[in-house]
Short mmCIF file of C-alpha atoms in Angstrom, two decimals:
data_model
loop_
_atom_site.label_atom_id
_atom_site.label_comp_id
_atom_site.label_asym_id
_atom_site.label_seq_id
_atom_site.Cartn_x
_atom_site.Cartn_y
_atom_site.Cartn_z
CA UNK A 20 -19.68 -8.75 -14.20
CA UNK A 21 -19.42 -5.18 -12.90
CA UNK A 22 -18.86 -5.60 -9.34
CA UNK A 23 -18.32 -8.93 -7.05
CA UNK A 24 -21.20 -10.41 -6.53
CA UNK A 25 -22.04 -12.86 -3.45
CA UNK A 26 -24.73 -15.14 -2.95
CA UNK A 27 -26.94 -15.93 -1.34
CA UNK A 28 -27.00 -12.32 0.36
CA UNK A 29 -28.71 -13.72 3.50
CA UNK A 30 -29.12 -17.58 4.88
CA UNK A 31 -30.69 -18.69 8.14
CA UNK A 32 -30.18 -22.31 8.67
CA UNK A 33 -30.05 -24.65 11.54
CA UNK A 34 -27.04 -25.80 13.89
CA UNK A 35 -25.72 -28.71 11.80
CA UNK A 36 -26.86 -27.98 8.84
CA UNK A 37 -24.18 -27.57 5.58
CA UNK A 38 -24.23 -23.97 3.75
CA UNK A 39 -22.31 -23.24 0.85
CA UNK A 40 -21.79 -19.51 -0.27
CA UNK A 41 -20.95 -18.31 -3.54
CA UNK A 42 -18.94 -15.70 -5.01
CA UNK A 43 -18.87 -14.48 -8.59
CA UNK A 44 -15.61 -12.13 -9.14
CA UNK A 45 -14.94 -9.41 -11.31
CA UNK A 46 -14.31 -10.85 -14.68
CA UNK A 47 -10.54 -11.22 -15.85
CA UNK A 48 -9.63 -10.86 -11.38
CA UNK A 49 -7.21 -13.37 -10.94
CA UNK A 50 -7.46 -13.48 -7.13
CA UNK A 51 -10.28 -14.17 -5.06
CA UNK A 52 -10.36 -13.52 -1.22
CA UNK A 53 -12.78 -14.69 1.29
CA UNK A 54 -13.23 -12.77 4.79
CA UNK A 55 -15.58 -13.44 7.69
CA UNK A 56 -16.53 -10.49 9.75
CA UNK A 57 -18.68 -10.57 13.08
CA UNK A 58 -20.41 -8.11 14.40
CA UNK A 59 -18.61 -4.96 15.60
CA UNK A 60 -15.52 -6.61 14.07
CA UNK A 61 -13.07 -5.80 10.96
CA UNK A 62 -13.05 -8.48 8.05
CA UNK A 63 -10.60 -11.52 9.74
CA UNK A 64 -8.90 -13.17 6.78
CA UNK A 65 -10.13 -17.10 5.52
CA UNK A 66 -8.22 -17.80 2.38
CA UNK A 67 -7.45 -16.85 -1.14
CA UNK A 68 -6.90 -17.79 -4.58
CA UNK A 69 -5.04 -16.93 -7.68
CA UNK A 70 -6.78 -18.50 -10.58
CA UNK A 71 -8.03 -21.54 -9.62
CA UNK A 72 -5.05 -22.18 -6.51
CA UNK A 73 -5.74 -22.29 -3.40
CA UNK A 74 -2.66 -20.06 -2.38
CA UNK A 75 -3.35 -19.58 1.71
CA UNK A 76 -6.24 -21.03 3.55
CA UNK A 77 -4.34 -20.57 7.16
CA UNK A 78 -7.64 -18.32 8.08
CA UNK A 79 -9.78 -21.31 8.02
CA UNK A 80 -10.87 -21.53 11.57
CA UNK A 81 -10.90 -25.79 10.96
CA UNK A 82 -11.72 -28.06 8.78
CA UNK A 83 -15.43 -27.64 8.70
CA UNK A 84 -14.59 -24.67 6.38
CA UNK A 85 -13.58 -25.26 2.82
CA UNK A 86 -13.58 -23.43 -0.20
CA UNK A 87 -13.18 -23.95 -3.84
CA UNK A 88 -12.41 -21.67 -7.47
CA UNK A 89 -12.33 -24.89 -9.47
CA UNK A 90 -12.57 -23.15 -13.12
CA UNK A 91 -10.29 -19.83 -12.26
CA UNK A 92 -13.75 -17.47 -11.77
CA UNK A 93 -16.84 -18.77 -9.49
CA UNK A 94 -15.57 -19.67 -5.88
CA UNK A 95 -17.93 -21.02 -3.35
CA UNK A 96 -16.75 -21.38 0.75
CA UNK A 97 -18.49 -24.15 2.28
CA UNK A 98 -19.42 -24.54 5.80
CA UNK A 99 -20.10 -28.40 6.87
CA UNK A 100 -21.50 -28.99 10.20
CA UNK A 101 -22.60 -25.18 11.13
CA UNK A 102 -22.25 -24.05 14.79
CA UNK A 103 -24.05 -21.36 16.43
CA UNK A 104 -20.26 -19.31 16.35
CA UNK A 105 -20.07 -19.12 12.67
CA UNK A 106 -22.73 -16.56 12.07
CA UNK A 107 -21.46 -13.92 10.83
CA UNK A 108 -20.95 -11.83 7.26
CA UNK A 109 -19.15 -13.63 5.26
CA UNK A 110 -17.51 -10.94 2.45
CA UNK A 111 -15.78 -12.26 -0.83
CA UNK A 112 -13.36 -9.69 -2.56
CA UNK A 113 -11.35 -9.70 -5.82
CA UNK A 114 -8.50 -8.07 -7.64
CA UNK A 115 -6.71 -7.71 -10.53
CA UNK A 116 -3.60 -9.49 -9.69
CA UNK A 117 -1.98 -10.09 -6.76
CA UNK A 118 0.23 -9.19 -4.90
CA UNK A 119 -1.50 -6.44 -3.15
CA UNK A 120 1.01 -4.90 -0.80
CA UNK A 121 2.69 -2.93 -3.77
CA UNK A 122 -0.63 -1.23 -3.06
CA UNK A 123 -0.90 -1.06 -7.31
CA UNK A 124 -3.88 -3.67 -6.76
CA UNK A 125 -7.02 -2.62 -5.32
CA UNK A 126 -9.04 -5.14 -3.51
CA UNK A 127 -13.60 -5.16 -4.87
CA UNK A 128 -15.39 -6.37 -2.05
CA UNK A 129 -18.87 -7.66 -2.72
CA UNK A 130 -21.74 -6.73 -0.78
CA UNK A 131 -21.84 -9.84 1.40
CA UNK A 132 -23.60 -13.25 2.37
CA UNK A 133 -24.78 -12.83 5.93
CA UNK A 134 -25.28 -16.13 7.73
CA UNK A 135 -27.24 -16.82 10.48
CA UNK A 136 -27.48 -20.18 12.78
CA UNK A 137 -29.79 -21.07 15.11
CA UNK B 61 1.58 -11.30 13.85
CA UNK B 62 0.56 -7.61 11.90
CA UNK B 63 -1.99 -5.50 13.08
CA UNK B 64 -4.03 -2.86 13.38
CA UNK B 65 -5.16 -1.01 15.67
CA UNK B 66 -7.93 1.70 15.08
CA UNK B 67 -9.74 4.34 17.40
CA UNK B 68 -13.24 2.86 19.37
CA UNK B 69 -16.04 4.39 18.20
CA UNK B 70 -18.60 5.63 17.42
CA UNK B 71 -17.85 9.06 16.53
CA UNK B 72 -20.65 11.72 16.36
CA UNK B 73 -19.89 14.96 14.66
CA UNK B 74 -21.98 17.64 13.66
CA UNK B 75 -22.27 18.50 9.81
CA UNK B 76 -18.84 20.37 8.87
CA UNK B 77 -16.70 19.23 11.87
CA UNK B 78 -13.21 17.95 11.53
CA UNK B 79 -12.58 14.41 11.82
CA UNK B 80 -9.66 12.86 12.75
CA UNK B 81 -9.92 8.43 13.42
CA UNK B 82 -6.73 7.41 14.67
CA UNK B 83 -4.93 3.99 13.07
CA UNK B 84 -1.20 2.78 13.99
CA UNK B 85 -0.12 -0.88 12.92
CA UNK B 86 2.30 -2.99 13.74
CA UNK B 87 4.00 -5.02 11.15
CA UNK B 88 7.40 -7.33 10.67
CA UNK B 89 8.26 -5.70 6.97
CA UNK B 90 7.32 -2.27 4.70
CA UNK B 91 3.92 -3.00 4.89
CA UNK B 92 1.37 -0.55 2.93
CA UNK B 93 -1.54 0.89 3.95
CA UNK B 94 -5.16 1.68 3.15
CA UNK B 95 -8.84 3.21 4.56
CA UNK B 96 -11.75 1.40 3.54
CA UNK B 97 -15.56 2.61 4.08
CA UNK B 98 -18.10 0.55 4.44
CA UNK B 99 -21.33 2.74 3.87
CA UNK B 100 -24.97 1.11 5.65
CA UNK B 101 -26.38 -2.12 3.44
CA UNK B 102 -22.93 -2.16 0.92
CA UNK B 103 -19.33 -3.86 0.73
CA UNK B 104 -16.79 -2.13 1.80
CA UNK B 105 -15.00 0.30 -0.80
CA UNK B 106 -11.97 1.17 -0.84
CA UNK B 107 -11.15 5.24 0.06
CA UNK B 108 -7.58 6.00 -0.03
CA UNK B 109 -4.18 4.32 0.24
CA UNK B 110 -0.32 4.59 0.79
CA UNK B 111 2.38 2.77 -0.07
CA UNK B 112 5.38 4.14 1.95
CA UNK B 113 6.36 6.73 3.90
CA UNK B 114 5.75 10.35 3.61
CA UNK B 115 3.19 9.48 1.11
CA UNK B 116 -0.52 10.76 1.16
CA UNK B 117 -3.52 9.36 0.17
CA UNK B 118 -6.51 10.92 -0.40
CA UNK B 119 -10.27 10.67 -1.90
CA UNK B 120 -13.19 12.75 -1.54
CA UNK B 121 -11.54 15.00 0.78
CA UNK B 122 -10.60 12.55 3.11
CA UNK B 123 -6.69 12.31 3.43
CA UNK B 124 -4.19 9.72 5.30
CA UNK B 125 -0.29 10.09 5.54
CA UNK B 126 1.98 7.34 5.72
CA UNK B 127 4.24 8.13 9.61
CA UNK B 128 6.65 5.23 9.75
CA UNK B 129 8.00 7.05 12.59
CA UNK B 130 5.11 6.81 14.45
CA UNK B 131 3.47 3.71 12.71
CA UNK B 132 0.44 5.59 12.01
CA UNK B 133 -1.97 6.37 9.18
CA UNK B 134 -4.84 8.61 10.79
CA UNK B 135 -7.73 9.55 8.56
CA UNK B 136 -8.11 13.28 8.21
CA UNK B 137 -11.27 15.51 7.27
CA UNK B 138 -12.09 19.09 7.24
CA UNK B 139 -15.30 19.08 7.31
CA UNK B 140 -18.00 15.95 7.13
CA UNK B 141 -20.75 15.95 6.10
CA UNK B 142 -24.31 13.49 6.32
CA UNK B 143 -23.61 11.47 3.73
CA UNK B 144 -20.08 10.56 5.12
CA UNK B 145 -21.65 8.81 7.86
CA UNK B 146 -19.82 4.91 7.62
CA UNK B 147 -17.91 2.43 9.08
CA UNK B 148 -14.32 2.74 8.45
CA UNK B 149 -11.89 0.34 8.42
CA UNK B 150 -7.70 0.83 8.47
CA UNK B 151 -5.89 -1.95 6.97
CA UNK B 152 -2.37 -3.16 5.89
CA UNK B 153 -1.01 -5.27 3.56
CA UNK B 154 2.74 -6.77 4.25
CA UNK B 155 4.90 -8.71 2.33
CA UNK B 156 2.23 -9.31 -0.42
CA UNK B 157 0.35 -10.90 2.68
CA UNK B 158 -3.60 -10.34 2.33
CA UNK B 159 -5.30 -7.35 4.17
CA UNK B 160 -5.35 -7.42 7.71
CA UNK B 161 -8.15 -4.71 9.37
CA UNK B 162 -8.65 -3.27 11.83
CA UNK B 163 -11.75 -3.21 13.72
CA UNK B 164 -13.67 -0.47 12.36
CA UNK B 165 -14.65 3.07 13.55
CA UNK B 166 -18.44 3.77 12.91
CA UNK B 167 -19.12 7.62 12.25
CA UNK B 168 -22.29 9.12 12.41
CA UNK B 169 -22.66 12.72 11.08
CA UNK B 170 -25.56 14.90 12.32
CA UNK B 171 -26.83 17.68 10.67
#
């Protein structure tokens, strides 16, 4: 598509409920990247992928929080078990290639999913 | 562990004031470096970037310069205006590590 696009773009569920968000990359981006940012906060890394590897998920908080790319394109993070501390926006980005530090590879960010538990 | 470390806000300017948001970053290799802006109800967007030192980024008349002297990468702007009015976020990348941000400077311009 034209731009990363998240889904859903806002969830309210209940403490213990599962959630699952979805992310729909730029077509042909190798890597996908998923952030969580709370209020008042920057984006705090969760993991990425290139194609359809997992390449770093040290940013999952614990093992509640998954996340998948199974076919190289559509990723979707999953939260099992949701607690009152994981609302926040969760933002889903793409690029090109990696890696990114050369700076030659310019991270899309979509618009969002914000989650909220009660 | 890197990081970045970005002026409090917010910032309130009047229409045509100079801007300046301060960033410096600490990091273990060459890391580079980049602004994003996240305008109200979008993603964020990338604005300008730099990829070592001395260099300058700029966009839209915003500009940055790489100080590995100083570690710093303050965003620069003659004169805002309105529709500048954002969050904005300073962020590294090192060692083909993913972004790390910092915590975000919210600007309001007044007319």
């Amino acid at each position: 598509g034209a731009g990363v696009s998240q889904s859903p773009r806002y969830k309210v569920t209940k403490r213990g409920q599962d959630v699952a968000l979805r992310c729909d990359p730029i077509s042909g981006h190798v890597s996908l990247y998923w952030y969580r940012q709370a209020l008042g906060q920057g984006p705090e890394f969760l993991t990425y992928f290139n194609y359809e590897a997992q390449q770093d998920k040290s940013g999952l908080p614990n093992d509640r929080f998954s996340a998948e790319r199974p076919e190289g394109s559509i990723s979707t993070l999953t939260i099992q078990r949701t607690e009152q501390r994981d609302s926040a926006m969760y933002r889903c980005a793409s690029s090109l290639r990696g890696p990114i530090s050369s700076g030659a590879n310019v991270l899309t960010f979509g618009a969002g999913s914000r989650l909220t538990v009660l | 562990g890197d990081s970045v470390t970005q002026m409090e806000g917010p910032v309130t300017l009047s229409e045509e004031a100079f801007l300046t948001i301060n960033c410096t970053y600490t990091a273990t290799g060459y890391p580079s470096l980049f602004w994003y802006v996240q305008y109200p109800g979008e993603g964020l967007q990338l604005l300008l970037k730099a990829t070592k030192a001395d260099d300058k980024g700029s966009n839209k008349g915003f500009e940055a310069t790489y100080r590995k002297e100083t570690t710093s990468f303050h965003l620069e702007k003659g004169s805002v205006q309105v529709s500048d009015s954002a969050v904005y976020f300073c962020a590294l990348s090192d060692q083909d590590t993913p972004l790390v941000f910092g915590k975000g400077t919210r600007l309001s311009v007044i007319a």
